[in-house]
PDB file of C-alpha atoms and ligand atoms in Angstrom:
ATOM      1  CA  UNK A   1       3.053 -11.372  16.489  1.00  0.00           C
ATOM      2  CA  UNK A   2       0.897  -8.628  14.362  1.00  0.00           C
ATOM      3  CA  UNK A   3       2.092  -7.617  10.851  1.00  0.00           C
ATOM      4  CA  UNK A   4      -0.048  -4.924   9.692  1.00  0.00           C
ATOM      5  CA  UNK A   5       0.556  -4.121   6.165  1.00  0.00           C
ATOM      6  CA  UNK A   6      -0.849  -0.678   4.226  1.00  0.00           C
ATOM      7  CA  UNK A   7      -0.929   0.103   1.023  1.00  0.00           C
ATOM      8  CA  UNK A   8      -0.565   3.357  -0.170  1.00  0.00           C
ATOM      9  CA  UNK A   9      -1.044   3.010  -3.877  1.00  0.00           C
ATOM     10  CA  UNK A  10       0.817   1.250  -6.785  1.00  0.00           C
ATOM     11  CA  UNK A  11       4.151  -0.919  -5.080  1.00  0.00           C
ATOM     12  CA  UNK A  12       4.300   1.656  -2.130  1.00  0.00           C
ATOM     13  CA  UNK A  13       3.219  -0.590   1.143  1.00  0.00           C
ATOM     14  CA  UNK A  14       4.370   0.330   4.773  1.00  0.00           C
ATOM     15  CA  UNK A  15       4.913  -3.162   7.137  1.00  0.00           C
ATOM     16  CA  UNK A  16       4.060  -2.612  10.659  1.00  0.00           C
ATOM     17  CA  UNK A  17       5.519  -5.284  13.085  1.00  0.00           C
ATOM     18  CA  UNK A  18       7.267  -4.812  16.793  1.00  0.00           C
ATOM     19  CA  UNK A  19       6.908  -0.936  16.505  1.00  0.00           C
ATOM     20  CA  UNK A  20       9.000  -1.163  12.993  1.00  0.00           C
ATOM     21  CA  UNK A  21       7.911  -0.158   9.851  1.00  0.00           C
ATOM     22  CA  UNK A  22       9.212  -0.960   6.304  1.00  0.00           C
ATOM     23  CA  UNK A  23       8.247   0.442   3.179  1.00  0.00           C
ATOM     24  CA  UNK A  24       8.519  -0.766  -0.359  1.00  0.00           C
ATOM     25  CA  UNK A  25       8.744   1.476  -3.296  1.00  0.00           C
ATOM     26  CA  UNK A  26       7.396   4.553  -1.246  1.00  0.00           C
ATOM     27  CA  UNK A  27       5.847   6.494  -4.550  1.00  0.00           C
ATOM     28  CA  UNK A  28       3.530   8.876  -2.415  1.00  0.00           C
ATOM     29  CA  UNK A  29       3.293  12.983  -3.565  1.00  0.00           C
ATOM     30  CA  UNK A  30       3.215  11.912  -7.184  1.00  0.00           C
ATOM     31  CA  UNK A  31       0.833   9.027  -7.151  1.00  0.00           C
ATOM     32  CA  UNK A  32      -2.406  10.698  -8.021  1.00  0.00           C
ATOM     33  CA  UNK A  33      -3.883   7.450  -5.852  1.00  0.00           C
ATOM     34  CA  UNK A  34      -2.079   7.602  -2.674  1.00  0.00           C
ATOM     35  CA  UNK A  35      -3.915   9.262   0.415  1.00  0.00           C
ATOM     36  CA  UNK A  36      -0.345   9.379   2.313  1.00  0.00           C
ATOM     37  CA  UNK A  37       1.729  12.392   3.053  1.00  0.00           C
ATOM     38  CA  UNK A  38       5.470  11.192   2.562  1.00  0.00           C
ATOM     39  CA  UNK A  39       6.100  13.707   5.917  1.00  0.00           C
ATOM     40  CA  UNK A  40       4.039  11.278   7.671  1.00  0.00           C
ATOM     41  CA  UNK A  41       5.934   8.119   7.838  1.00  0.00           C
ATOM     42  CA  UNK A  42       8.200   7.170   9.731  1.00  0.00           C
ATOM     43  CA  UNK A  43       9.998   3.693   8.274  1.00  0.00           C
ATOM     44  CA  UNK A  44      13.290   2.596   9.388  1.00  0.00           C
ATOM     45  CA  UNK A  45      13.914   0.693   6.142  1.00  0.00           C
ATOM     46  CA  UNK A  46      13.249   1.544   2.272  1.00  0.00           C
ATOM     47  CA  UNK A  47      13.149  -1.714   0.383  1.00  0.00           C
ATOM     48  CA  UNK A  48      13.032  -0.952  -3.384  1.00  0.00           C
ATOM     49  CA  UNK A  49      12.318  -3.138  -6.208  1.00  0.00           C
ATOM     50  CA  UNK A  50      14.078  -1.173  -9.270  1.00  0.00           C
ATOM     51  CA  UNK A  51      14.513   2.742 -10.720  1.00  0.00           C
ATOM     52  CA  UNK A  52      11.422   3.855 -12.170  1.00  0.00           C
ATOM     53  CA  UNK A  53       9.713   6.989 -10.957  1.00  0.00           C
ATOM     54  CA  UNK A  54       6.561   5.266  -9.839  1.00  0.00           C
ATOM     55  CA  UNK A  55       8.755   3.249  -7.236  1.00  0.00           C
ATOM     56  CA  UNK A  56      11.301   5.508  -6.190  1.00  0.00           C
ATOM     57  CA  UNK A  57       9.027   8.135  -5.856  1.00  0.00           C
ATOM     58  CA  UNK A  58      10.017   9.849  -2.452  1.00  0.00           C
ATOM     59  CA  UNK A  59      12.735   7.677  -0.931  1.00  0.00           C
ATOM     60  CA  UNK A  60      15.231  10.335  -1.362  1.00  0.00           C
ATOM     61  CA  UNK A  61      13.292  13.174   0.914  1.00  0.00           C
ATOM     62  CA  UNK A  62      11.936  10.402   3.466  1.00  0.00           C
ATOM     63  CA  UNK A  63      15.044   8.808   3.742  1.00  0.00           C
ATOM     64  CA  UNK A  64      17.112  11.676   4.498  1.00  0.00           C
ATOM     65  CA  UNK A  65      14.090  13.062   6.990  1.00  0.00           C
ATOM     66  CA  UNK A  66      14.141   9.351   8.492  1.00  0.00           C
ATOM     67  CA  UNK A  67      17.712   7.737   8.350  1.00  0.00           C
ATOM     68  CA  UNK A  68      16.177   5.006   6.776  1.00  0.00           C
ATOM     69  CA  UNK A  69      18.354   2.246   5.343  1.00  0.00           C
ATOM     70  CA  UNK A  70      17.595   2.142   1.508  1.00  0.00           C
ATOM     71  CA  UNK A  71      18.341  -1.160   0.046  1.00  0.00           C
ATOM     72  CA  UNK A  72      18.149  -1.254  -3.428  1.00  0.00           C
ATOM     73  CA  UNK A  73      20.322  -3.663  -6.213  1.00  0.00           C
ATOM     74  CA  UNK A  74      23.687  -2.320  -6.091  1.00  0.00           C
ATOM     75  CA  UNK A  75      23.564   0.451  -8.757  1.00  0.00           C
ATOM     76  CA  UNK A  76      20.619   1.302  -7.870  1.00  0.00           C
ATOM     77  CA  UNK A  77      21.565   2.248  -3.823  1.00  0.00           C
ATOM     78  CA  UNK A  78      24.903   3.407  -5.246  1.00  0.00           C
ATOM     79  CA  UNK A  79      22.311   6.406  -7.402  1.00  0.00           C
ATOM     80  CA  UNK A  80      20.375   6.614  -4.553  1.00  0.00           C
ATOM     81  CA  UNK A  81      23.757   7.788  -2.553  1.00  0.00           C
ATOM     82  CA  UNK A  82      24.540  10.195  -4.301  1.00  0.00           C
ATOM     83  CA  UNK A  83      21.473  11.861  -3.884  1.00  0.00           C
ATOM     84  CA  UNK A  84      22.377  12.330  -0.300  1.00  0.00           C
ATOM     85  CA  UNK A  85      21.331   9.318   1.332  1.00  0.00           C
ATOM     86  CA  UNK A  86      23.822   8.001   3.304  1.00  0.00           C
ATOM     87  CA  UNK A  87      22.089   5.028   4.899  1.00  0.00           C
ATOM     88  CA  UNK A  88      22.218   2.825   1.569  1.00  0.00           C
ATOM     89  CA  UNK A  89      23.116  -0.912   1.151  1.00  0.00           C
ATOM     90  CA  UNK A  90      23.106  -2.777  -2.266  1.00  0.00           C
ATOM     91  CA  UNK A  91      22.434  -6.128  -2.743  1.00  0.00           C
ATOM     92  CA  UNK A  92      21.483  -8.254  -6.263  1.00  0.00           C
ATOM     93  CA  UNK A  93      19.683 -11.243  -7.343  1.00  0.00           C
ATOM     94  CA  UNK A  94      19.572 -14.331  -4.285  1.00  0.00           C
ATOM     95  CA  UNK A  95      21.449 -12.077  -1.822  1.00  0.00           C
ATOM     96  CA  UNK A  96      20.190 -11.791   1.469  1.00  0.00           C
ATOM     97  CA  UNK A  97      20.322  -8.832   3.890  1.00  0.00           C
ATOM     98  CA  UNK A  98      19.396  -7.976   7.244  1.00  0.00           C
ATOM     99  CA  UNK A  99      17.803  -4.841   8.419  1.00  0.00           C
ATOM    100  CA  UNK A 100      15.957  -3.900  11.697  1.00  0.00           C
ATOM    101  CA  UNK A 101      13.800  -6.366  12.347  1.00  0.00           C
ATOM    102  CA  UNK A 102      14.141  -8.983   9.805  1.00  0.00           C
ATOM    103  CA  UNK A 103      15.759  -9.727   6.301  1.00  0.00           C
ATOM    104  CA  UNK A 104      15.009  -9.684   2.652  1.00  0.00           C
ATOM    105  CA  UNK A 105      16.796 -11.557  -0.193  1.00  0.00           C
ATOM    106  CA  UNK A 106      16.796 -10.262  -3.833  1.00  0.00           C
ATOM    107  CA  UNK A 107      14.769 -11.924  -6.432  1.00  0.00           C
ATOM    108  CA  UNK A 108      14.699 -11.825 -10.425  1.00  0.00           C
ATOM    109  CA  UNK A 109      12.386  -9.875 -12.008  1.00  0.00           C
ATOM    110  CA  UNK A 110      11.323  -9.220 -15.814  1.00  0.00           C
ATOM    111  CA  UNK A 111      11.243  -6.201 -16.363  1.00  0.00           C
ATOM    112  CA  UNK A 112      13.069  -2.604 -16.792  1.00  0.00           C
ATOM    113  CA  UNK A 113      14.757   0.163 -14.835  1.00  0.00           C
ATOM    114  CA  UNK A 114      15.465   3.511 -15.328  1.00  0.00           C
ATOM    115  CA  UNK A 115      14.469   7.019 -13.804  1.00  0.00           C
ATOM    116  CA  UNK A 116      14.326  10.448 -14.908  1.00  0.00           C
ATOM    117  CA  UNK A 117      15.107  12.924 -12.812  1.00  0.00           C
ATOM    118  CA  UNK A 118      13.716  16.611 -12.351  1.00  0.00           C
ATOM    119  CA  UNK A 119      16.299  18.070 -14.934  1.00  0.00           C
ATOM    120  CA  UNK A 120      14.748  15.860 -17.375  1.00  0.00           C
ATOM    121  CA  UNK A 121      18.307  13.288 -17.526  1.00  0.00           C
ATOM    122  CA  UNK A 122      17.262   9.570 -17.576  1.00  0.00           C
ATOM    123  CA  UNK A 123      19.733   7.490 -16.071  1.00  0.00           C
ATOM    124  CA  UNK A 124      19.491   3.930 -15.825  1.00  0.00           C
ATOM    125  CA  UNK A 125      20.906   2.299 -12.216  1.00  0.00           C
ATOM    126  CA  UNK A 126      20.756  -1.183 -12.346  1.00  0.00           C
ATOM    127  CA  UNK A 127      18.390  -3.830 -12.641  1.00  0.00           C
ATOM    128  CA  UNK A 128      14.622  -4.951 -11.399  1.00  0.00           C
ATOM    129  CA  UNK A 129      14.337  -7.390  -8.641  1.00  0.00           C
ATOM    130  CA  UNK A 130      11.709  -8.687  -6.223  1.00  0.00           C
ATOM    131  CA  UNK A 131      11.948  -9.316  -2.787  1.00  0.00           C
ATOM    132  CA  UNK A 132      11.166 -12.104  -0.109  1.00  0.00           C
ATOM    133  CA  UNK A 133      11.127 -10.428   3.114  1.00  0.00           C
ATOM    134  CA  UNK A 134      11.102 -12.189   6.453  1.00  0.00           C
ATOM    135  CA  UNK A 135       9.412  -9.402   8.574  1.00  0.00           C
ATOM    136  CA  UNK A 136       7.058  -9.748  11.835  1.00  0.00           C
ATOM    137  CA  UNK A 137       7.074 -13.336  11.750  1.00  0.00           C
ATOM    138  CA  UNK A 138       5.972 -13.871   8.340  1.00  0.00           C
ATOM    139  CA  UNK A 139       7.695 -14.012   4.625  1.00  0.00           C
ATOM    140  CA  UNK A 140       6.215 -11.892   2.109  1.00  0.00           C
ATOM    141  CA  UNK A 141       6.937 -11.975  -1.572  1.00  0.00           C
ATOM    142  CA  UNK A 142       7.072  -8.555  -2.858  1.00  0.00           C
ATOM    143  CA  UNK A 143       7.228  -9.119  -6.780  1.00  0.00           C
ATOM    144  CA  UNK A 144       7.829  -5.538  -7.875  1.00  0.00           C
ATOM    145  CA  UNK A 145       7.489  -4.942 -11.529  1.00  0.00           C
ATOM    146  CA  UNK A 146       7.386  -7.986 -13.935  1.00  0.00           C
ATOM    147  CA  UNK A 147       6.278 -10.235 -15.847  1.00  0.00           C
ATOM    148  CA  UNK A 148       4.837 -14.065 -15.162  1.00  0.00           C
ATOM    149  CA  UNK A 149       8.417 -16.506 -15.295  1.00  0.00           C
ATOM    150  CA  UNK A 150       8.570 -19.946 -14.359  1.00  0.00           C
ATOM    151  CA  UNK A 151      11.226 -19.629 -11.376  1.00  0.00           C
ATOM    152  CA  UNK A 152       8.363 -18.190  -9.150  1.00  0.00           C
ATOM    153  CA  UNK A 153       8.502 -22.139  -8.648  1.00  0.00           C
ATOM    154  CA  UNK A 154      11.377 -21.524  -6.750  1.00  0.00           C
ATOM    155  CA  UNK A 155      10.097 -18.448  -4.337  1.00  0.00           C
ATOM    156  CA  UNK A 156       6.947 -20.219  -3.809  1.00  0.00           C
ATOM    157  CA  UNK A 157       9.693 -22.925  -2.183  1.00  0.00           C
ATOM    158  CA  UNK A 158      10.421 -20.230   0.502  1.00  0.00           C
ATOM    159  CA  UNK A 159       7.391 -20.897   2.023  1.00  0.00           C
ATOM    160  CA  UNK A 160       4.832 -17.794   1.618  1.00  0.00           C
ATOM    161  CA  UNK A 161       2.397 -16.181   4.055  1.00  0.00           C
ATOM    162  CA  UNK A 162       2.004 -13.463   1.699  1.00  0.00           C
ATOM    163  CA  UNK A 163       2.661 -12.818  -2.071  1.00  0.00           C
ATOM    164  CA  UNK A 164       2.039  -8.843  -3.662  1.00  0.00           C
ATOM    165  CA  UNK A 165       1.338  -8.923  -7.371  1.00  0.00           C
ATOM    166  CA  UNK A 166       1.050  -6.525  -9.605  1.00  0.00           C
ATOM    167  CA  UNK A 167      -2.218  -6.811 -11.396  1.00  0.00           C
ATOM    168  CA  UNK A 168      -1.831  -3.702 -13.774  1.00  0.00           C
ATOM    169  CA  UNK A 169      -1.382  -5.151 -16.976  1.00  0.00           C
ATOM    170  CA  UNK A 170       0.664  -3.009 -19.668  1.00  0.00           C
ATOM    171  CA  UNK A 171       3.971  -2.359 -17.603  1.00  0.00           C
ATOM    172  CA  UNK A 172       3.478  -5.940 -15.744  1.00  0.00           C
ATOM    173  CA  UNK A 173       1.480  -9.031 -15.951  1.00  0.00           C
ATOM    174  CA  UNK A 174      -1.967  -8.702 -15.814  1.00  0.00           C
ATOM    175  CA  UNK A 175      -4.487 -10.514 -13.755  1.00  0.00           C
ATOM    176  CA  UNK A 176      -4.561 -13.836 -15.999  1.00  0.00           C
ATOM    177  CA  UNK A 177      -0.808 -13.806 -15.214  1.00  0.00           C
ATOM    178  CA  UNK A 178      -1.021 -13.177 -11.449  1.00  0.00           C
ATOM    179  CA  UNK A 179      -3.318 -15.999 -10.909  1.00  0.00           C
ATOM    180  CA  UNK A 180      -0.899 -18.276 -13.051  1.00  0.00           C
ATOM    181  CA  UNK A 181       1.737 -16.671 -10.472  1.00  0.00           C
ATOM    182  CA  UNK A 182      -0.515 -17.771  -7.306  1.00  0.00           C
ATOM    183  CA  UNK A 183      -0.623 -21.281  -8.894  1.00  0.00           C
ATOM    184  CA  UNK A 184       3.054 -21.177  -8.325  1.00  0.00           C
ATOM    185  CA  UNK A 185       3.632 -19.343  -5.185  1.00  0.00           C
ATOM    186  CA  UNK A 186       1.050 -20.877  -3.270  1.00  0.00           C
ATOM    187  CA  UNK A 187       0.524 -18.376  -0.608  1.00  0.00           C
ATOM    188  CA  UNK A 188      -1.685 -17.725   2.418  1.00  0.00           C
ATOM    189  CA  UNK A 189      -2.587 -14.615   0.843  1.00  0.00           C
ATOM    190  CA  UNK A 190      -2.080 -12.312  -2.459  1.00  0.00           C
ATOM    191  CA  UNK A 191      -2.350  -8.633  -2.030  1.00  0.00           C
ATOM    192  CA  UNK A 192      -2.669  -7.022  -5.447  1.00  0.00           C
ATOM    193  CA  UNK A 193      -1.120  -3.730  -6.224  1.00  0.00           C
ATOM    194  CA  UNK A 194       0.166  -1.900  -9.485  1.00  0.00           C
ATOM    195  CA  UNK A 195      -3.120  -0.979 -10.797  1.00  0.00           C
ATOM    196  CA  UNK A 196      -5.727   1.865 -10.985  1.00  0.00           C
ATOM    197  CA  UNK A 197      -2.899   4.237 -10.598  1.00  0.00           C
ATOM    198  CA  UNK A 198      -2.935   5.464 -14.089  1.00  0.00           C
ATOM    199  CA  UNK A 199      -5.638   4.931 -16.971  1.00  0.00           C
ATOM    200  CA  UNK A 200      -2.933   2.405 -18.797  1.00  0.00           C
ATOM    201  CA  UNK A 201      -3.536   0.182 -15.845  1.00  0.00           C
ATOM    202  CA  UNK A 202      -7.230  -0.006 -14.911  1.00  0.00           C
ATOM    203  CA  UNK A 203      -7.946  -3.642 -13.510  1.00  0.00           C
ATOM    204  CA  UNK A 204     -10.654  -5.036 -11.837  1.00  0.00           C
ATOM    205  CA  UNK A 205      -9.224  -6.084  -8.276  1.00  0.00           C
ATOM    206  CA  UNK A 206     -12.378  -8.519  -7.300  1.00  0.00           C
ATOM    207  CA  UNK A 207     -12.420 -10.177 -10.157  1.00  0.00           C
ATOM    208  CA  UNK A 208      -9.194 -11.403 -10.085  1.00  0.00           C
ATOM    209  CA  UNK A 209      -9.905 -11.738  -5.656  1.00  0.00           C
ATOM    210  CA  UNK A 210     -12.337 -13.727  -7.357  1.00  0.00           C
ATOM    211  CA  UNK A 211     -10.947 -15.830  -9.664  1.00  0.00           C
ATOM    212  CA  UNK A 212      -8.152 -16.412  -7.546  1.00  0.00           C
ATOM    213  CA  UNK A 213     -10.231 -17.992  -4.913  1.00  0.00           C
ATOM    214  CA  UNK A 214     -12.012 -19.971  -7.284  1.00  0.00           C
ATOM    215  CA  UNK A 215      -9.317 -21.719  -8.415  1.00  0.00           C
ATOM    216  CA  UNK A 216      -6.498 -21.749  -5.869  1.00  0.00           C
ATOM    217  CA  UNK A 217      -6.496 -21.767  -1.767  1.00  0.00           C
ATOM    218  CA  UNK A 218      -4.930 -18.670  -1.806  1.00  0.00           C
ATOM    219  CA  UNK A 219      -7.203 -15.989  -0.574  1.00  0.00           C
ATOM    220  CA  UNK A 220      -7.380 -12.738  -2.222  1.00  0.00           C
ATOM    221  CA  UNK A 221      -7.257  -9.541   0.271  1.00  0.00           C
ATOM    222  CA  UNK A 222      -8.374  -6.510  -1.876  1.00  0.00           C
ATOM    223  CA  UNK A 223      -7.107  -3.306  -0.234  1.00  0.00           C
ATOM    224  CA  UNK A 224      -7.847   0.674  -1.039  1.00  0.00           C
ATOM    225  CA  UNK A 225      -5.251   3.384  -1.197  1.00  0.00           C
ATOM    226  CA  UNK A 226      -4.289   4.199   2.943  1.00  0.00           C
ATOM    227  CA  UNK A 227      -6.709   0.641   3.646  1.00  0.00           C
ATOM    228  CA  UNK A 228      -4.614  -1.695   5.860  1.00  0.00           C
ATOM    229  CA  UNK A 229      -4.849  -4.967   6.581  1.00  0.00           C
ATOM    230  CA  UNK A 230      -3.499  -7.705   9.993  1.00  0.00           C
ATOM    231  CA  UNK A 231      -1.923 -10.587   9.756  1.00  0.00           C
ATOM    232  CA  UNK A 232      -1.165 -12.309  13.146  1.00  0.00           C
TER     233      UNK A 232
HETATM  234 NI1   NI B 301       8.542  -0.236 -13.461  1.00  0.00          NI
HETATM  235 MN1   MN B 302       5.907   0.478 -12.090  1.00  0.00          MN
END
């Protein structure tokens, strides 16, 4: 089986397996990175990792275009509801759920979560989480927004094809962090994201591609906004 993966800029990735396509944090029209036209995609699930704008971005108008199932920690699908969305499931921290074509379970994550919508309100729906999703024949580690912590002992347990890190810095751990993350994951491959999107969070990806390889078996697969990558 082929899992394609694309990234479209900061968390936002589309997974391509079996004619099914998830998307993480799908943060398109505003991301003054992304290539991708939130009109053109066509995912049957929304997995997001907490409430800020640069992750929510567009699940709202793509999800009610779509019928995409948004999962989202509880509070967080419960906002995203009562935007309109009636396809929403919420989950928290070591649940599992199932969606078309595979499952994800909820992990911690350091970090915050609010969003502020167009009237300028800030609201703050629930907590940050990560996610391990078992999609296309392979489990992916999805960190979201956070910081290093010691229980990515525990997800690196799950047994990881793939782990996406933010790299950014500022918001998130940096690169130094992400490599200390690798150490504990131990996964075929790290994708880094959450960087380059906004001045705050300028990185050098091959840098840490290579220091990464240096120093781990993990290889390092460095993608552009709208670049994709296979995994079979
Ligand atoms: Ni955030
Ligand atoms: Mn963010």
């Amino acid at each position: 089986m082929t899992l394609k993966i694309t990234w479209h800029g900061q968390s936002a990735f589309s997974f391509e397996a079996n004619g099914k396509v998830v998307m993480t944090d799908p943060f398109l029209s505003g991301n003054p990175t992304s290539p991708t036209d939130p009109a053109s995609v066509n995912p049957s699930t929304i997995l997001l990792s907490h409430a800020h704008n640069d992750h929510v971005g567009d699940t709202v108008e793509i999800a009610k275009r779509t019928g995409a199932a948004v999962i989202a920690t509880y509070e967080l699908a419960n906002y995203i509801g009562s935007q309109g969305v009636e396809n929403v499931i919420g989950g928290n921290h070591g649940g599992t759920i199932a969606f078309d074509g595979g499952t994800t379970k909820f992990t911690p994550a350091w970090h915050t979560s609010s969003y502020s919508d167009g009237d300028g309100n800030v609201v703050a729906p629930g907590i940050p989480a990560g996610h391990v999703i078992r999609f296309g024949g392979k489990t992916i580690y999805f960190a979201g927004d956070t910081a290093l912590f010691l229980d990515m002992q525990l997800i690196g347990e799950e047994g990881l094809d793939v782990a996406i890190l933010p790299i950014g810095d500022h918001f998130t751990m940096g690169p130094k962090d992400a490599l200390r993350a690798v150490k504990m994951l131990t996964p075929g491959t790290v994708i880094p994201c959450h960087y380059n999107t906004f001045p705050p969070i300028r990185q050098d990806a091959q840098a840490f591609k290579k220091d990464v390889e240096g120093q781990t078996s993990s290889m390092v697969v460095v993608l552009e906004p709208g670049e994709s990558t296979e995994l079979s």
